[in-house]
């Protein structure tokens, strides 16, 4: 890692970390304000899902925008527009307009995540890509974890909370200014369509989709699942936090393993681990220490599936193709995070609460199947 361009990497990570902080604060703040106004959970869910649809709408165009304006210019523009769309939520109580603003916000996040993930892969040396990408994802998740705590701590103490959240995003701009604009050469290359890279990344796309499903269900339905299993409400609400702690704490270890043992082995092993651990959830609920350990292990393995999907992107693609591949990853995220909770909630209502681990198990099994298919096809990275 001695040849790593640390200045650019630290500036990029600090900027994306600040974005994660703003994102982690904005999501619960939006739900809280709507709930305080007596808006039903169905409408809150739709407004929240608007961000995922924004990601889906923007990602097909990111590669073309980068080719025209450069990665840094696109990220600065996305940060500014994301901050403005957040601050404008203070100016209206119209739920429809809030949905539109969240859609715009999601589109900005799609641009930032796509370029940021491609850029960190570009900066990472080949022999340490797993550790470098792990540091990037760990920093983002850690800052995102702080966001809800920030909202809770400042509740009732800030006159214009959405303006404050918008200002948080602007704190990412100094880091963007420090990054060398020649960090990528994609702006000098022709645009590459996502259709050109998708056939070469089934395992990557499914891995990203699985983690999006896992992440959104852990945040939304896992506490309810825990309550239905007899865990007291206060502890059940901590379940999502424990999952995120597992995700945050062990990513560098998985990145180190991928660099030394091989990305494909660790990637596939994490999928198998999730398939083995998920059926234990109903039995672990009655034993608190086993429940927490199981959630930590699941969070770590599922988070590593996403992190190593990003590593695989950097190994397989370069230049504009890497930007297009990162766009596919974020489109996979948007599709699953918008539709997954709706489908799983319906199944839990009709088939029982254990539909939650069953849906997640199916997603992990599909990932393992894709890994096996790629192995049989002779994919090398």
XYZ file of C-alpha atoms in Angstrom:
381
model
C 0.000 0.000 0.000
C 3.070 2.269 -0.048
C 2.235 3.416 -3.592
C -1.266 4.481 -2.562
C -2.101 8.156 -3.361
C -3.088 8.837 0.239
C -3.948 12.516 -0.187
C -6.572 11.816 -2.826
C -7.838 8.756 -0.962
C -8.233 10.554 2.376
C -9.934 13.510 0.699
C -12.346 11.185 -1.124
C -13.113 9.147 1.996
C -13.667 12.247 4.124
C -16.053 13.682 1.529
C -18.032 10.463 1.164
C -18.014 10.076 4.956
C -19.649 13.478 5.352
C -22.212 12.452 2.736
C -22.887 9.308 4.801
C -23.357 11.461 7.901
C -25.887 13.654 6.113
C -27.646 10.628 4.642
C -27.833 8.907 8.028
C -29.355 12.058 9.532
C -31.757 12.890 6.706
C -33.559 9.534 6.449
C -34.747 9.303 10.094
C -35.424 13.042 10.227
C -37.778 12.773 7.249
C -39.674 9.859 8.795
C -39.811 11.603 12.181
C -41.223 14.858 10.795
C -43.875 13.049 8.744
C -44.880 10.936 11.735
C -45.178 14.039 13.936
C -47.591 15.494 11.379
C -49.791 12.383 11.606
C -48.821 10.987 8.192
C -49.394 7.231 7.912
C -46.573 4.725 7.612
C -47.648 3.846 4.073
C -47.025 7.415 2.884
C -43.800 7.587 4.883
C -42.652 4.429 3.097
C -43.453 5.894 -0.311
C -41.606 9.143 0.436
C -38.623 7.147 1.692
C -38.662 4.898 -1.387
C -38.567 7.979 -3.636
C -34.830 8.230 -2.919
C -34.272 4.702 -4.235
C -36.199 5.537 -7.388
C -34.004 8.636 -7.769
C -30.907 6.434 -7.643
C -32.416 4.217 -10.342
C -33.240 7.196 -12.538
C -29.773 8.758 -12.361
C -27.358 5.839 -12.558
C -27.810 5.051 -16.289
C -26.576 8.556 -17.115
C -23.613 8.850 -14.737
C -21.056 7.429 -17.150
C -22.095 9.966 -19.817
C -21.971 12.848 -17.313
C -18.492 11.828 -16.145
C -17.268 11.654 -19.727
C -18.512 15.212 -20.259
C -17.801 16.975 -16.955
C -15.204 14.833 -15.179
C -15.657 12.899 -11.928
C -14.901 15.750 -9.544
C -17.208 18.196 -11.320
C -20.068 15.685 -11.232
C -19.558 14.963 -7.540
C -19.411 18.651 -6.594
C -22.616 19.280 -8.547
C -24.348 16.313 -6.895
C -23.305 17.480 -3.416
C -24.606 21.001 -4.041
C -27.940 19.849 -5.503
C -28.373 17.222 -2.755
C -27.798 19.882 -0.101
C -30.285 22.226 -1.753
C -32.991 19.567 -2.153
C -32.631 18.697 1.546
C -32.755 22.318 2.723
C -35.852 23.035 0.585
C -37.819 20.487 2.617
C -37.871 23.139 5.327
C -39.807 25.487 3.024
C -42.877 23.320 2.435
C -45.194 20.850 4.186
C -46.543 19.442 0.931
C -45.975 15.685 0.992
C -45.946 15.450 -2.817
C -43.183 18.054 -3.018
C -41.290 16.185 -0.322
C -41.463 13.093 -2.514
C -40.092 15.063 -5.473
C -37.280 16.518 -3.357
C -36.397 13.057 -2.037
C -36.333 11.774 -5.612
C -33.861 14.525 -6.571
C -31.863 13.775 -3.435
C -31.690 10.077 -4.339
C -30.500 10.924 -7.853
C -27.664 12.963 -6.335
C -26.743 10.095 -4.031
C -26.684 7.753 -7.031
C -24.181 10.018 -8.772
C -21.992 10.280 -5.668
C -21.951 6.568 -4.902
C -21.314 5.534 -8.501
C -18.381 7.896 -9.009
C -16.992 7.449 -5.497
C -16.925 3.660 -5.791
C -15.313 3.818 -9.228
C -12.780 6.408 -8.044
C -11.642 4.484 -4.966
C -11.135 1.406 -7.166
C -9.066 3.518 -9.534
C -6.880 4.753 -6.680
C -6.388 1.319 -5.085
C -3.215 -0.670 -5.912
C -4.005 -4.101 -7.326
C -2.407 -6.093 -4.491
C -4.224 -4.164 -1.739
C -7.560 -3.352 -3.365
C -9.529 -5.349 -0.796
C -8.128 -3.385 2.151
C -8.464 -0.019 0.418
C -12.103 -0.569 -0.599
C -12.803 -1.923 2.907
C -11.484 1.313 4.451
C -13.772 3.281 2.126
C -16.914 1.272 2.945
C -16.101 1.191 6.669
C -15.729 4.973 6.826
C -19.033 5.522 5.017
C -20.935 3.066 7.218
C -19.412 4.485 10.401
C -20.443 8.032 9.505
C -23.894 6.815 8.477
C -24.270 5.197 11.907
C -23.597 8.556 13.573
C -26.389 10.282 11.599
C -29.412 8.940 13.539
C -27.659 9.646 16.850
C -27.070 13.208 15.683
C -30.777 13.626 14.914
C -31.716 12.243 18.321
C -29.239 14.507 20.116
C -30.326 17.677 18.328
C -34.080 16.991 18.306
C -35.871 20.152 19.385
C -32.617 22.123 19.636
C -32.254 23.199 15.994
C -34.766 25.644 14.496
C -34.349 24.503 10.876
C -33.237 20.852 10.966
C -33.445 20.221 7.207
C -31.347 23.310 6.495
C -28.819 21.994 9.016
C -28.758 18.607 7.260
C -28.280 20.332 3.915
C -25.349 22.252 5.380
C -23.800 18.942 6.467
C -23.503 17.881 2.835
C -21.691 21.102 1.959
C -18.936 20.113 4.400
C -17.905 17.531 1.793
C -16.890 20.234 -0.713
C -13.455 21.065 0.806
C -12.448 17.402 0.474
C -13.546 17.412 -3.146
C -11.379 20.477 -3.791
C -8.319 18.634 -2.448
C -8.654 15.693 -4.839
C -6.530 15.840 -7.970
C -8.850 16.150 -10.931
C -6.568 13.852 -12.891
C -7.419 11.052 -10.465
C -9.279 9.346 -13.295
C -8.913 9.590 -17.049
C -12.508 8.660 -17.825
C -13.423 12.104 -19.083
C -11.046 11.533 -22.028
C -12.725 8.262 -22.997
C -15.954 7.587 -24.884
C -19.111 6.819 -22.937
C -19.663 3.126 -22.094
C -23.226 1.882 -21.695
C -24.250 -0.242 -18.721
C -25.501 -2.810 -21.246
C -21.918 -3.442 -22.338
C -20.708 -4.377 -18.846
C -23.752 -6.093 -17.316
C -23.119 -9.531 -18.943
C -19.646 -9.557 -17.345
C -20.812 -8.941 -13.773
C -23.675 -11.250 -12.708
C -22.057 -12.121 -9.365
C -21.231 -8.460 -8.703
C -24.739 -7.204 -9.485
C -26.446 -9.938 -7.460
C -24.045 -9.360 -4.547
C -24.926 -5.658 -4.471
C -28.632 -6.450 -4.765
C -28.452 -8.951 -1.898
C -26.757 -6.509 0.450
C -29.260 -3.787 -0.433
C -32.047 -6.207 0.478
C -30.266 -7.214 3.678
C -29.526 -3.621 4.686
C -33.025 -2.264 4.097
C -34.729 -5.221 5.803
C -32.369 -4.984 8.783
C -33.240 -1.310 9.220
C -36.960 -1.635 8.599
C -38.324 -5.102 9.456
C -35.703 -6.825 11.627
C -36.757 -4.984 14.831
C -40.374 -6.014 14.174
C -39.239 -9.604 13.584
C -37.362 -9.548 16.894
C -40.416 -8.234 18.762
C -42.605 -10.966 17.254
C -40.027 -13.514 18.422
C -40.514 -12.329 22.002
C -37.551 -9.975 22.386
C -38.446 -6.878 24.437
C -38.969 -3.723 22.369
C -35.953 -1.809 23.694
C -33.574 -4.618 22.755
C -35.350 -5.391 19.487
C -34.776 -1.826 18.319
C -31.042 -2.349 18.859
C -30.972 -5.285 16.442
C -30.426 -3.132 13.349
C -27.628 -1.244 15.106
C -25.884 -4.517 16.029
C -26.067 -5.645 12.387
C -24.497 -2.367 11.242
C -21.787 -2.636 13.892
C -20.872 -6.084 12.545
C -20.810 -4.646 9.039
C -18.585 -1.751 10.106
C -16.150 -3.530 12.393
C -14.983 -6.434 10.245
C -14.763 -5.076 6.701
C -11.008 -4.454 6.829
C -10.451 -8.039 8.029
C -12.394 -9.384 5.051
C -10.508 -7.038 2.723
C -7.198 -8.297 4.125
C -8.336 -11.891 3.602
C -9.367 -11.128 0.016
C -5.934 -9.633 -0.730
C -4.097 -12.645 0.725
C -6.391 -15.602 0.041
C -8.192 -14.439 -3.091
C -11.262 -12.291 -3.599
C -13.434 -15.009 -5.133
C -12.887 -17.485 -2.286
C -13.711 -14.955 0.425
C -16.635 -13.525 -1.569
C -18.240 -16.927 -2.114
C -17.453 -17.989 1.451
C -19.370 -14.999 2.815
C -22.415 -16.006 0.765
C -22.244 -19.561 2.080
C -21.838 -18.255 5.635
C -25.008 -16.172 5.323
C -26.904 -19.206 4.008
C -25.735 -21.232 7.037
C -26.441 -18.522 9.629
C -29.877 -17.286 8.526
C -31.824 -20.484 9.395
C -30.533 -20.112 12.971
C -32.335 -16.785 13.521
C -35.654 -18.217 14.851
C -33.784 -20.459 17.310
C -31.385 -17.738 18.497
C -34.153 -15.300 19.475
C -34.705 -17.055 22.815
C -31.026 -16.785 23.789
C -29.889 -13.133 23.964
C -26.117 -13.712 23.727
C -26.580 -16.022 20.724
C -28.944 -13.525 19.068
C -26.418 -10.689 19.268
C -23.488 -12.827 18.093
C -25.546 -14.127 15.184
C -26.549 -10.598 14.132
C -22.923 -9.427 14.313
C -21.785 -12.339 12.136
C -24.590 -11.817 9.638
C -23.856 -8.090 9.386
C -20.156 -8.743 8.836
C -20.667 -11.430 6.167
C -23.401 -9.545 4.308
C -21.411 -6.292 4.362
C -18.373 -8.130 3.004
C -20.450 -9.412 0.075
C -21.111 -5.810 -0.964
C -17.577 -4.604 -0.278
C -16.051 -7.448 -2.292
C -18.490 -6.757 -5.132
C -16.885 -3.322 -5.356
C -13.439 -4.942 -5.280
C -14.471 -7.221 -8.154
C -15.584 -4.166 -10.143
C -12.111 -2.684 -9.839
C -10.477 -5.972 -10.842
C -12.608 -6.458 -13.971
C -13.122 -2.952 -15.316
C -11.147 0.213 -15.980
C -11.933 3.749 -17.122
C -15.445 4.434 -18.334
C -16.256 0.724 -18.089
C -15.563 0.946 -14.339
C -17.945 3.902 -14.019
C -20.618 1.978 -15.963
C -20.089 -1.085 -13.746
C -20.426 1.051 -10.601
C -23.663 2.420 -12.064
C -24.972 -1.142 -12.433
C -24.084 -1.811 -8.780
C -26.067 1.231 -7.649
C -28.988 0.405 -9.945
C -29.076 -3.076 -8.367
C -29.113 -1.386 -4.982
C -31.965 0.925 -5.974
C -34.133 -1.846 -7.406
C -33.804 -4.134 -4.399
C -33.990 -1.485 -1.683
C -37.194 -0.070 -3.161
C -39.042 -3.332 -3.857
C -37.539 -5.733 -1.307
C -39.191 -4.359 1.859
C -42.585 -4.157 0.166
C -42.460 -7.809 -0.960
C -41.021 -9.075 2.330
C -43.556 -7.137 4.407
C -46.380 -8.670 2.381
C -44.947 -12.184 2.811
C -44.500 -11.674 6.559
C -48.143 -10.607 6.779
C -49.462 -13.596 4.790
C -46.969 -16.423 5.357
C -45.607 -15.583 8.817
C -42.727 -13.696 10.344
C -40.127 -16.261 9.279
C -40.602 -15.024 5.742
C -37.910 -12.469 6.649
C -34.997 -14.926 7.002
C -36.469 -17.004 4.169
C -36.365 -14.085 1.715
C -32.824 -13.205 2.774
C -31.757 -16.849 2.455
C -33.105 -16.986 -1.087
C -31.144 -13.849 -1.965
C -27.920 -15.280 -0.532
C -28.508 -18.610 -2.289
C -28.924 -16.837 -5.641
C -25.631 -15.040 -4.982
C -23.837 -18.338 -4.274
C -25.380 -19.830 -7.420
C -24.065 -16.883 -9.472
C -20.619 -17.378 -7.938
C -20.705 -21.050 -8.960
C -21.866 -20.149 -12.476
C -19.024 -17.636 -12.884
C -16.552 -20.257 -11.670
C -17.819 -22.755 -14.255
C -17.572 -20.081 -16.944
C -13.924 -19.481 -16.088
C -14.127 -15.885 -14.854
C -10.722 -14.772 -13.580
C -10.080 -11.669 -11.437
